[in-house]
Coordinates of C-alpha atoms in Angstrom, one line a residue:
M26 CA -14.5 11.5 -14.8
I27 CA -12.7 8.3 -14.6
V28 CA -10.9 9.0 -17.9
L29 CA -9.8 12.5 -16.3
I30 CA -8.7 11.0 -13.1
I31 CA -6.8 8.3 -15.1
K32 CA -4.9 10.9 -17.5
L33 CA -4.3 13.1 -14.3
L34 CA -2.9 10.0 -12.2
I35 CA -0.5 9.1 -15.3
A36 CA 0.8 12.5 -15.4
H37 CA 1.3 12.5 -11.5
V38 CA 3.0 9.2 -11.8
L39 CA 5.5 10.5 -14.6
G40 CA 6.2 13.7 -13.0
D41 CA 6.7 12.3 -9.4
F42 CA 8.4 8.7 -9.9
V43 CA 9.4 8.2 -13.6
L44 CA 10.9 11.6 -14.5
Q45 CA 12.6 12.6 -11.1
P46 CA 16.1 11.5 -10.8
N47 CA 17.2 10.9 -7.3
S48 CA 19.9 14.0 -8.0
W49 CA 16.8 16.0 -8.2
I50 CA 15.3 14.6 -5.1
E51 CA 18.7 15.2 -3.1
A52 CA 19.0 18.6 -4.2
K53 CA 15.8 19.5 -3.1
N54 CA 16.3 17.9 0.3
A55 CA 19.6 20.1 0.5
K56 CA 18.3 23.4 -0.9
T57 CA 14.5 23.1 -0.7
Y58 CA 12.9 25.9 -2.9
K59 CA 16.5 27.5 -3.7
S60 CA 17.2 24.5 -5.8
K61 CA 16.9 24.7 -9.8
Y62 CA 15.4 21.2 -9.7
F63 CA 12.5 22.5 -7.5
Y64 CA 11.2 24.2 -10.2
L65 CA 12.2 21.7 -12.9
H66 CA 10.2 19.3 -11.2
G67 CA 7.4 21.7 -11.4
A68 CA 7.9 22.1 -15.2
V69 CA 8.1 18.5 -15.9
H70 CA 4.6 17.9 -14.2
F71 CA 3.3 20.9 -16.2
I72 CA 4.6 19.5 -19.6
A73 CA 3.1 16.2 -18.7
L74 CA -0.1 17.6 -18.0
L75 CA 0.1 19.4 -20.9
I76 CA 0.5 16.5 -23.2
I77 CA -1.7 13.8 -21.4
L78 CA -4.6 16.7 -21.8
E79 CA -3.9 17.0 -25.4
F80 CA -3.0 20.8 -25.1
K81 CA -6.6 21.8 -24.6
I82 CA -6.6 25.6 -23.5
S83 CA -9.6 24.8 -21.0
Y84 CA -7.7 22.9 -18.8
L85 CA -4.7 25.3 -18.6
P86 CA -6.2 27.0 -15.2
Y87 CA -6.3 23.5 -14.0
I88 CA -3.0 22.4 -15.1
I89 CA -1.9 25.4 -13.4
G90 CA -3.4 24.9 -10.3
I91 CA -2.4 21.3 -9.9
V92 CA 1.4 22.2 -10.7
L93 CA 1.4 25.4 -8.0
S94 CA -0.3 23.1 -5.3
H95 CA 2.2 20.3 -6.1
L96 CA 5.2 22.7 -5.7
A97 CA 3.4 24.1 -2.4
I98 CA 3.0 20.5 -1.0
D99 CA 6.4 19.3 -1.9
L100 CA 7.9 22.7 -0.3
L101 CA 5.5 21.7 3.2
K102 CA 7.0 18.1 2.9
L103 CA 10.9 19.3 2.5
K104 CA 10.4 21.7 5.3
L105 CA 9.0 19.0 7.8
E106 CA 12.0 16.4 6.8
G107 CA 13.7 15.4 9.6
K108 CA 11.2 16.3 11.9
Y109 CA 8.5 13.6 11.5
N110 CA 8.7 10.0 10.3
T111 CA 9.5 9.7 6.6
R112 CA 7.3 7.2 5.7
I113 CA 4.1 9.1 7.1
L114 CA 5.7 12.5 5.4
F115 CA 5.4 10.5 2.1
A116 CA 2.3 9.2 2.6
L117 CA 0.8 12.4 3.2
D118 CA 2.5 14.0 0.4
Q119 CA 0.9 11.6 -2.0
L120 CA -2.3 11.8 -0.4
L121 CA -2.5 15.7 -0.8
H122 CA -1.6 15.3 -4.2
L123 CA -4.2 12.5 -4.9
I124 CA -6.9 15.0 -3.4
V125 CA -6.1 17.9 -5.4
I126 CA -6.4 15.7 -8.5
G127 CA -9.8 14.6 -7.4
L128 CA -11.0 18.0 -6.6
V129 CA -10.0 19.0 -10.2
A130 CA -11.7 15.8 -12.0
Y131 CA -14.7 16.5 -9.8
S132 CA -15.0 20.3 -10.5
N133 CA -14.8 19.2 -14.3
T134 CA -17.4 16.5 -14.0
P135 CA -18.8 16.6 -10.7
Q136 CA -20.9 13.5 -9.6
I137 CA -22.8 12.9 -6.4
I138 CA -21.4 10.1 -4.4
K139 CA -24.3 7.7 -3.2
F140 CA -23.1 6.2 0.0
E141 CA -25.6 3.8 -0.1
H142 CA -23.7 1.8 -2.8
I143 CA -20.6 1.9 -0.6
Y144 CA -22.4 0.6 2.7
T145 CA -23.8 -2.4 0.8
P146 CA -23.9 -5.8 2.8
K147 CA -21.5 -7.3 0.4
V148 CA -19.0 -4.4 0.8
L149 CA -19.3 -4.3 4.6
L150 CA -18.6 -8.1 4.6
L151 CA -15.5 -7.9 2.6
V152 CA -14.3 -5.0 4.8
L153 CA -14.8 -7.3 7.6
A154 CA -13.3 -10.3 6.1
V155 CA -10.0 -8.3 5.2
L156 CA -9.8 -6.8 8.8
L157 CA -10.1 -10.7 10.1
V158 CA -7.8 -12.1 8.1
S159 CA -5.2 -9.4 8.7
F160 CA -5.1 -7.8 11.9
A161 CA -7.4 -9.9 14.1
S162 CA -5.7 -13.1 12.9
S163 CA -2.2 -11.4 13.8
I164 CA -3.5 -11.1 17.2
I165 CA -5.1 -14.7 17.8
M166 CA -1.5 -15.9 16.6
K167 CA 0.2 -13.8 18.8
I168 CA -1.7 -15.5 21.5
V169 CA -1.5 -18.9 20.6
M170 CA 2.2 -18.7 19.8
S171 CA 3.0 -17.2 22.9
K172 CA 2.9 -20.8 24.6
W173 CA 6.1 -21.4 23.3
V174 CA 9.0 -18.8 23.3
L175 CA 12.5 -19.5 21.7
E176 CA 15.8 -18.0 22.3
E177 CA 15.7 -17.0 18.5
D178 CA 12.6 -15.3 18.6
K179 CA 14.6 -12.6 20.9
S180 CA 17.2 -12.2 18.4
E181 CA 18.1 -8.6 17.3
D182 CA 19.1 -9.9 13.6
S183 CA 15.4 -9.7 12.4
L184 CA 13.7 -6.6 11.2
E185 CA 11.2 -5.1 13.7
H186 CA 7.8 -6.7 13.1
A187 CA 8.7 -8.2 10.2
G188 CA 7.1 -11.6 11.0
K189 CA 3.9 -9.8 11.8
Y190 CA 3.6 -8.1 8.2
I191 CA 4.8 -11.4 6.5
G192 CA 2.1 -13.1 8.1
I193 CA -0.6 -10.5 7.2
L194 CA 0.6 -10.6 3.5
E195 CA 0.8 -13.9 3.4
R196 CA -2.8 -14.6 4.6
L197 CA -4.3 -11.6 2.4
F198 CA -2.4 -13.6 -0.7
V199 CA -4.2 -16.7 0.5
F200 CA -7.6 -14.9 1.0
G201 CA -7.3 -13.4 -2.4
F202 CA -6.4 -16.7 -4.0
I203 CA -9.7 -18.4 -2.5
L204 CA -11.9 -15.5 -4.0
L205 CA -10.2 -16.0 -7.4
N206 CA -10.8 -20.1 -6.8
Q207 CA -6.9 -20.5 -7.4
W208 CA -6.1 -23.2 -4.8
S209 CA -3.2 -24.5 -6.9
A210 CA -1.5 -20.9 -6.3
I211 CA -2.1 -21.4 -2.4
G212 CA 0.0 -24.7 -2.7
L213 CA 2.5 -22.6 -4.7
L214 CA 2.6 -20.1 -1.9
I215 CA 3.2 -22.8 0.7
A216 CA 5.9 -24.4 -1.4
A217 CA 7.8 -21.0 -1.8
K218 CA 7.5 -20.3 1.6
S219 CA 9.0 -23.6 2.5
V220 CA 11.9 -23.1 0.2
F221 CA 12.9 -19.7 2.3
R222 CA 12.5 -21.5 5.3
F223 CA 14.5 -24.5 4.1
G224 CA 17.7 -23.4 6.3
D225 CA 15.5 -23.5 9.6
L226 CA 13.6 -26.7 8.6
S227 CA 16.6 -28.7 7.6
R228 CA 18.2 -28.1 11.1
A229 CA 17.6 -31.7 12.8
K230 CA 19.1 -30.6 15.8
D231 CA 16.7 -27.7 16.7
R232 CA 13.6 -29.7 16.3
K233 CA 11.5 -26.9 18.7
L234 CA 12.2 -24.5 16.2
T235 CA 11.1 -27.0 13.2
E236 CA 7.9 -27.6 15.2
Y237 CA 7.1 -23.8 16.2
I238 CA 7.6 -22.9 12.1
L239 CA 5.4 -25.3 11.0
I240 CA 2.7 -24.6 13.8
G241 CA 2.7 -21.0 13.0
T242 CA 2.5 -21.8 9.2
L243 CA -0.5 -24.1 9.6
I244 CA -2.4 -21.8 12.1
S245 CA -2.0 -18.8 9.6
F246 CA -2.9 -20.8 6.5
G247 CA -5.8 -22.3 8.4
L248 CA -7.3 -19.0 9.5
A249 CA -6.9 -17.6 5.9
I250 CA -8.6 -20.4 4.4
S251 CA -11.2 -20.6 7.0
I252 CA -12.2 -17.0 6.8
G253 CA -12.0 -17.2 3.2
L254 CA -14.4 -20.2 3.1
L255 CA -16.6 -18.6 5.6
Y256 CA -16.9 -14.9 3.3
Q257 CA -17.6 -17.0 0.2
Y258 CA -20.4 -18.9 2.0
T259 CA -21.9 -16.0 3.7
N260 CA -21.5 -13.8 0.6
S261 CA -23.5 -16.2 -1.8
K262 CA -26.2 -16.0 1.2
L263 CA -26.6 -12.1 0.7

């Protein structure tokens, strides 16, 4: 089943991302199903699936089903363009494609999903740790740093919620490095962040901003390291 899923995913990535030029996407957005590229896109998927599945006739009904469902999902997405958030549409579009791939793989090699293997203490502990190091830590950071409000924080020049997402990614990297026992990589991450923020940190006249950045960085890394170490300790006791 795993091998079949990987093959179907390779065909999907080739058809949707590698072998679909921007000109095709623009033409489909403009003319939807009236564009010849809409059907060429389906043909590319058909050929990719044929090749990756080694031209086995037994797979032909599944290949046709995947291609037709792919075109139907794409058409639905094209019809909804402009009415809903583009990022949400893209995510739902890919999710539906993956569901179809999963159903095809399951129909060929059905396997019983044993949920007791999913809801194990170790898996649940990992989920809790990731939630803590990402979203919970963001709220803690916001509460702690709310004591200081700098004029620059109110600037409209920065991307919306960029600081929040940078912090989440930063802590997830630190958490991952701790699990891999790569402490030197954490030092490299701190050094890289210092280089990017050098322009702010080197402004001696703005001591408040420098202190604000340093406090935020230390709290963020401290939370990630603490949660990472606590996770490792608890995981070793399970």
